[in-house]
Amino acid sequence: MKKEFLEVGEIVGTHGVRGEVKLRAWADSPEFLRRFKTLYLGGEAKRVRAARVHKDMVILALEGVEDVNAAMALKGKVLCIRREDAKLPKGDFFVQDILGADVVDEQGNKLGQLADTLELPQGRIYVVRGEREILIPAVPAFILHTDVDAGVITVRLIEGM
């Protein structure tokens, strides 16, 4: 069952003295998070008064967080969005929805389960754990099909993987 709330980033510090926080976004792009008018902290709705991207962070002004002390109290907290508030392009999915999915090769042999993803400068890497750990670049040459509803990812391996 898909979760109602999806984790989207961690508050890593403050910005200025007016209560703004810096959010390390876990989305493909920090820009994705700017469009949300409400974020959730521990299940509690927090209205977003302002949001902008600075370098690779999202600078947020949240309702009820009016000064640097209130902002500092949020450091280390994880913010969420409601799934129904997110509109993804057709064929896109949330990584959280495929964690734990079975990973099979082209012949249908189970290789393991998707245990984690790594975000590297070169791109996303899938960490598959089974009899052994396999690192697979998340690009079309290796990821042939992702069936989110069935929880199955079909991959093409090359020698040495």
mmCIF file with all atom_site columns, C-alpha atoms in Angstrom, residues 80-140:
data_model
loop_
_atom_site.group_PDB
_atom_site.id
_atom_site.type_symbol
_atom_site.label_atom_id
_atom_site.label_alt_id
_atom_site.label_comp_id
_atom_site.label_asym_id
_atom_site.label_entity_id
_atom_site.label_seq_id
_atom_site.pdbx_PDB_ins_code
_atom_site.Cartn_x
_atom_site.Cartn_y
_atom_site.Cartn_z
_atom_site.occupancy
_atom_site.B_iso_or_equiv
_atom_site.pdbx_formal_charge
_atom_site.auth_seq_id
_atom_site.auth_comp_id
_atom_site.auth_asym_id
_atom_site.auth_atom_id
_atom_site.pdbx_PDB_model_num
ATOM 1  C CA . CYS A 1 80  ? 6.683  15.490  3.897   1.00 0.00 ? 80  CYS A CA 1
ATOM 2  C CA . ILE A 1 81  ? 4.136  16.119  1.169   1.00 0.00 ? 81  ILE A CA 1
ATOM 3  C CA . ARG A 1 82  ? 0.759  14.463  0.711   1.00 0.00 ? 82  ARG A CA 1
ATOM 4  C CA . ARG A 1 83  ? 0.834  12.077  -2.223  1.00 0.00 ? 83  ARG A CA 1
ATOM 5  C CA . GLU A 1 84  ? -2.431 13.480  -3.602  1.00 0.00 ? 84  GLU A CA 1
ATOM 6  C CA . ASP A 1 85  ? -0.871 16.978  -3.763  1.00 0.00 ? 85  ASP A CA 1
ATOM 7  C CA . ALA A 1 86  ? 1.901  15.800  -6.108  1.00 0.00 ? 86  ALA A CA 1
ATOM 8  C CA . LYS A 1 87  ? 1.276  15.647  -9.812  1.00 0.00 ? 87  LYS A CA 1
ATOM 9  C CA . LEU A 1 88  ? 3.910  13.597  -11.620 1.00 0.00 ? 88  LEU A CA 1
ATOM 10 C CA . PRO A 1 89  ? 4.325  13.278  -15.377 1.00 0.00 ? 89  PRO A CA 1
ATOM 11 C CA . LYS A 1 90  ? 2.937  10.043  -16.837 1.00 0.00 ? 90  LYS A CA 1
ATOM 12 C CA . GLY A 1 91  ? 5.380  7.191   -16.267 1.00 0.00 ? 91  GLY A CA 1
ATOM 13 C CA . ASP A 1 92  ? 7.218  8.903   -13.391 1.00 0.00 ? 92  ASP A CA 1
ATOM 14 C CA . PHE A 1 93  ? 7.057  7.542   -9.855  1.00 0.00 ? 93  PHE A CA 1
ATOM 15 C CA . PHE A 1 94  ? 8.372  8.185   -6.375  1.00 0.00 ? 94  PHE A CA 1
ATOM 16 C CA . VAL A 1 95  ? 11.498 6.232   -5.423  1.00 0.00 ? 95  VAL A CA 1
ATOM 17 C CA . GLN A 1 96  ? 9.820  5.413   -2.098  1.00 0.00 ? 96  GLN A CA 1
ATOM 18 C CA . ASP A 1 97  ? 7.219  3.446   -4.068  1.00 0.00 ? 97  ASP A CA 1
ATOM 19 C CA . ILE A 1 98  ? 9.793  1.052   -5.549  1.00 0.00 ? 98  ILE A CA 1
ATOM 20 C CA . LEU A 1 99  ? 11.997 0.454   -2.503  1.00 0.00 ? 99  LEU A CA 1
ATOM 21 C CA . GLY A 1 100 ? 11.623 -3.221  -1.668  1.00 0.00 ? 100 GLY A CA 1
ATOM 22 C CA . ALA A 1 101 ? 10.560 -4.112  -5.219  1.00 0.00 ? 101 ALA A CA 1
ATOM 23 C CA . ASP A 1 102 ? 11.737 -7.415  -6.673  1.00 0.00 ? 102 ASP A CA 1
ATOM 24 C CA . VAL A 1 103 ? 14.502 -6.968  -9.231  1.00 0.00 ? 103 VAL A CA 1
ATOM 25 C CA . VAL A 1 104 ? 14.605 -9.546  -12.035 1.00 0.00 ? 104 VAL A CA 1
ATOM 26 C CA . ASP A 1 105 ? 16.791 -9.996  -15.097 1.00 0.00 ? 105 ASP A CA 1
ATOM 27 C CA . GLU A 1 106 ? 15.506 -10.250 -18.677 1.00 0.00 ? 106 GLU A CA 1
ATOM 28 C CA . GLN A 1 107 ? 14.854 -13.980 -18.244 1.00 0.00 ? 107 GLN A CA 1
ATOM 29 C CA . GLY A 1 108 ? 12.779 -13.382 -15.091 1.00 0.00 ? 108 GLY A CA 1
ATOM 30 C CA . ASN A 1 109 ? 15.425 -14.641 -12.647 1.00 0.00 ? 109 ASN A CA 1
ATOM 31 C CA . LYS A 1 110 ? 15.133 -12.873 -9.307  1.00 0.00 ? 110 LYS A CA 1
ATOM 32 C CA . LEU A 1 111 ? 18.314 -10.980 -8.446  1.00 0.00 ? 111 LEU A CA 1
ATOM 33 C CA . GLY A 1 112 ? 17.113 -9.542  -5.155  1.00 0.00 ? 112 GLY A CA 1
ATOM 34 C CA . GLN A 1 113 ? 15.210 -6.518  -3.933  1.00 0.00 ? 113 GLN A CA 1
ATOM 35 C CA . LEU A 1 114 ? 15.792 -2.822  -4.395  1.00 0.00 ? 114 LEU A CA 1
ATOM 36 C CA . ALA A 1 115 ? 17.272 -1.907  -1.023  1.00 0.00 ? 115 ALA A CA 1
ATOM 37 C CA . ASP A 1 116 ? 18.373 1.674   -1.623  1.00 0.00 ? 116 ASP A CA 1
ATOM 38 C CA . THR A 1 117 ? 19.200 4.308   -4.192  1.00 0.00 ? 117 THR A CA 1
ATOM 39 C CA . LEU A 1 118 ? 22.363 6.385   -4.309  1.00 0.00 ? 118 LEU A CA 1
ATOM 40 C CA . GLU A 1 119 ? 22.320 9.895   -5.729  1.00 0.00 ? 119 GLU A CA 1
ATOM 41 C CA . LEU A 1 120 ? 25.734 10.483  -7.280  1.00 0.00 ? 120 LEU A CA 1
ATOM 42 C CA . PRO A 1 121 ? 26.911 13.295  -9.566  1.00 0.00 ? 121 PRO A CA 1
ATOM 43 C CA . GLN A 1 122 ? 26.848 10.800  -12.449 1.00 0.00 ? 122 GLN A CA 1
ATOM 44 C CA . GLY A 1 123 ? 23.227 9.896   -11.716 1.00 0.00 ? 123 GLY A CA 1
ATOM 45 C CA . ARG A 1 124 ? 21.084 7.574   -9.637  1.00 0.00 ? 124 ARG A CA 1
ATOM 46 C CA . ILE A 1 125 ? 22.308 4.067   -8.767  1.00 0.00 ? 125 ILE A CA 1
ATOM 47 C CA . TYR A 1 126 ? 20.020 1.267   -7.625  1.00 0.00 ? 126 TYR A CA 1
ATOM 48 C CA . VAL A 1 127 ? 21.356 -0.925  -4.806  1.00 0.00 ? 127 VAL A CA 1
ATOM 49 C CA . VAL A 1 128 ? 19.979 -4.456  -5.228  1.00 0.00 ? 128 VAL A CA 1
ATOM 50 C CA . ARG A 1 129 ? 20.450 -6.951  -2.405  1.00 0.00 ? 129 ARG A CA 1
ATOM 51 C CA . GLY A 1 130 ? 19.996 -10.667 -2.917  1.00 0.00 ? 130 GLY A CA 1
ATOM 52 C CA . GLU A 1 131 ? 22.584 -13.435 -2.809  1.00 0.00 ? 131 GLU A CA 1
ATOM 53 C CA . ARG A 1 132 ? 25.028 -10.616 -3.484  1.00 0.00 ? 132 ARG A CA 1
ATOM 54 C CA . GLU A 1 133 ? 24.818 -6.840  -3.718  1.00 0.00 ? 133 GLU A CA 1
ATOM 55 C CA . ILE A 1 134 ? 24.550 -5.395  -7.219  1.00 0.00 ? 134 ILE A CA 1
ATOM 56 C CA . LEU A 1 135 ? 24.868 -1.715  -8.133  1.00 0.00 ? 135 LEU A CA 1
ATOM 57 C CA . ILE A 1 136 ? 22.882 -0.827  -11.251 1.00 0.00 ? 136 ILE A CA 1
ATOM 58 C CA . PRO A 1 137 ? 22.866 2.602   -12.932 1.00 0.00 ? 137 PRO A CA 1
ATOM 59 C CA . ALA A 1 138 ? 19.253 3.806   -13.169 1.00 0.00 ? 138 ALA A CA 1
ATOM 60 C CA . VAL A 1 139 ? 19.369 4.493   -16.908 1.00 0.00 ? 139 VAL A CA 1
ATOM 61 C CA . PRO A 1 140 ? 17.331 2.965   -19.759 1.00 0.00 ? 140 PRO A CA 1
#
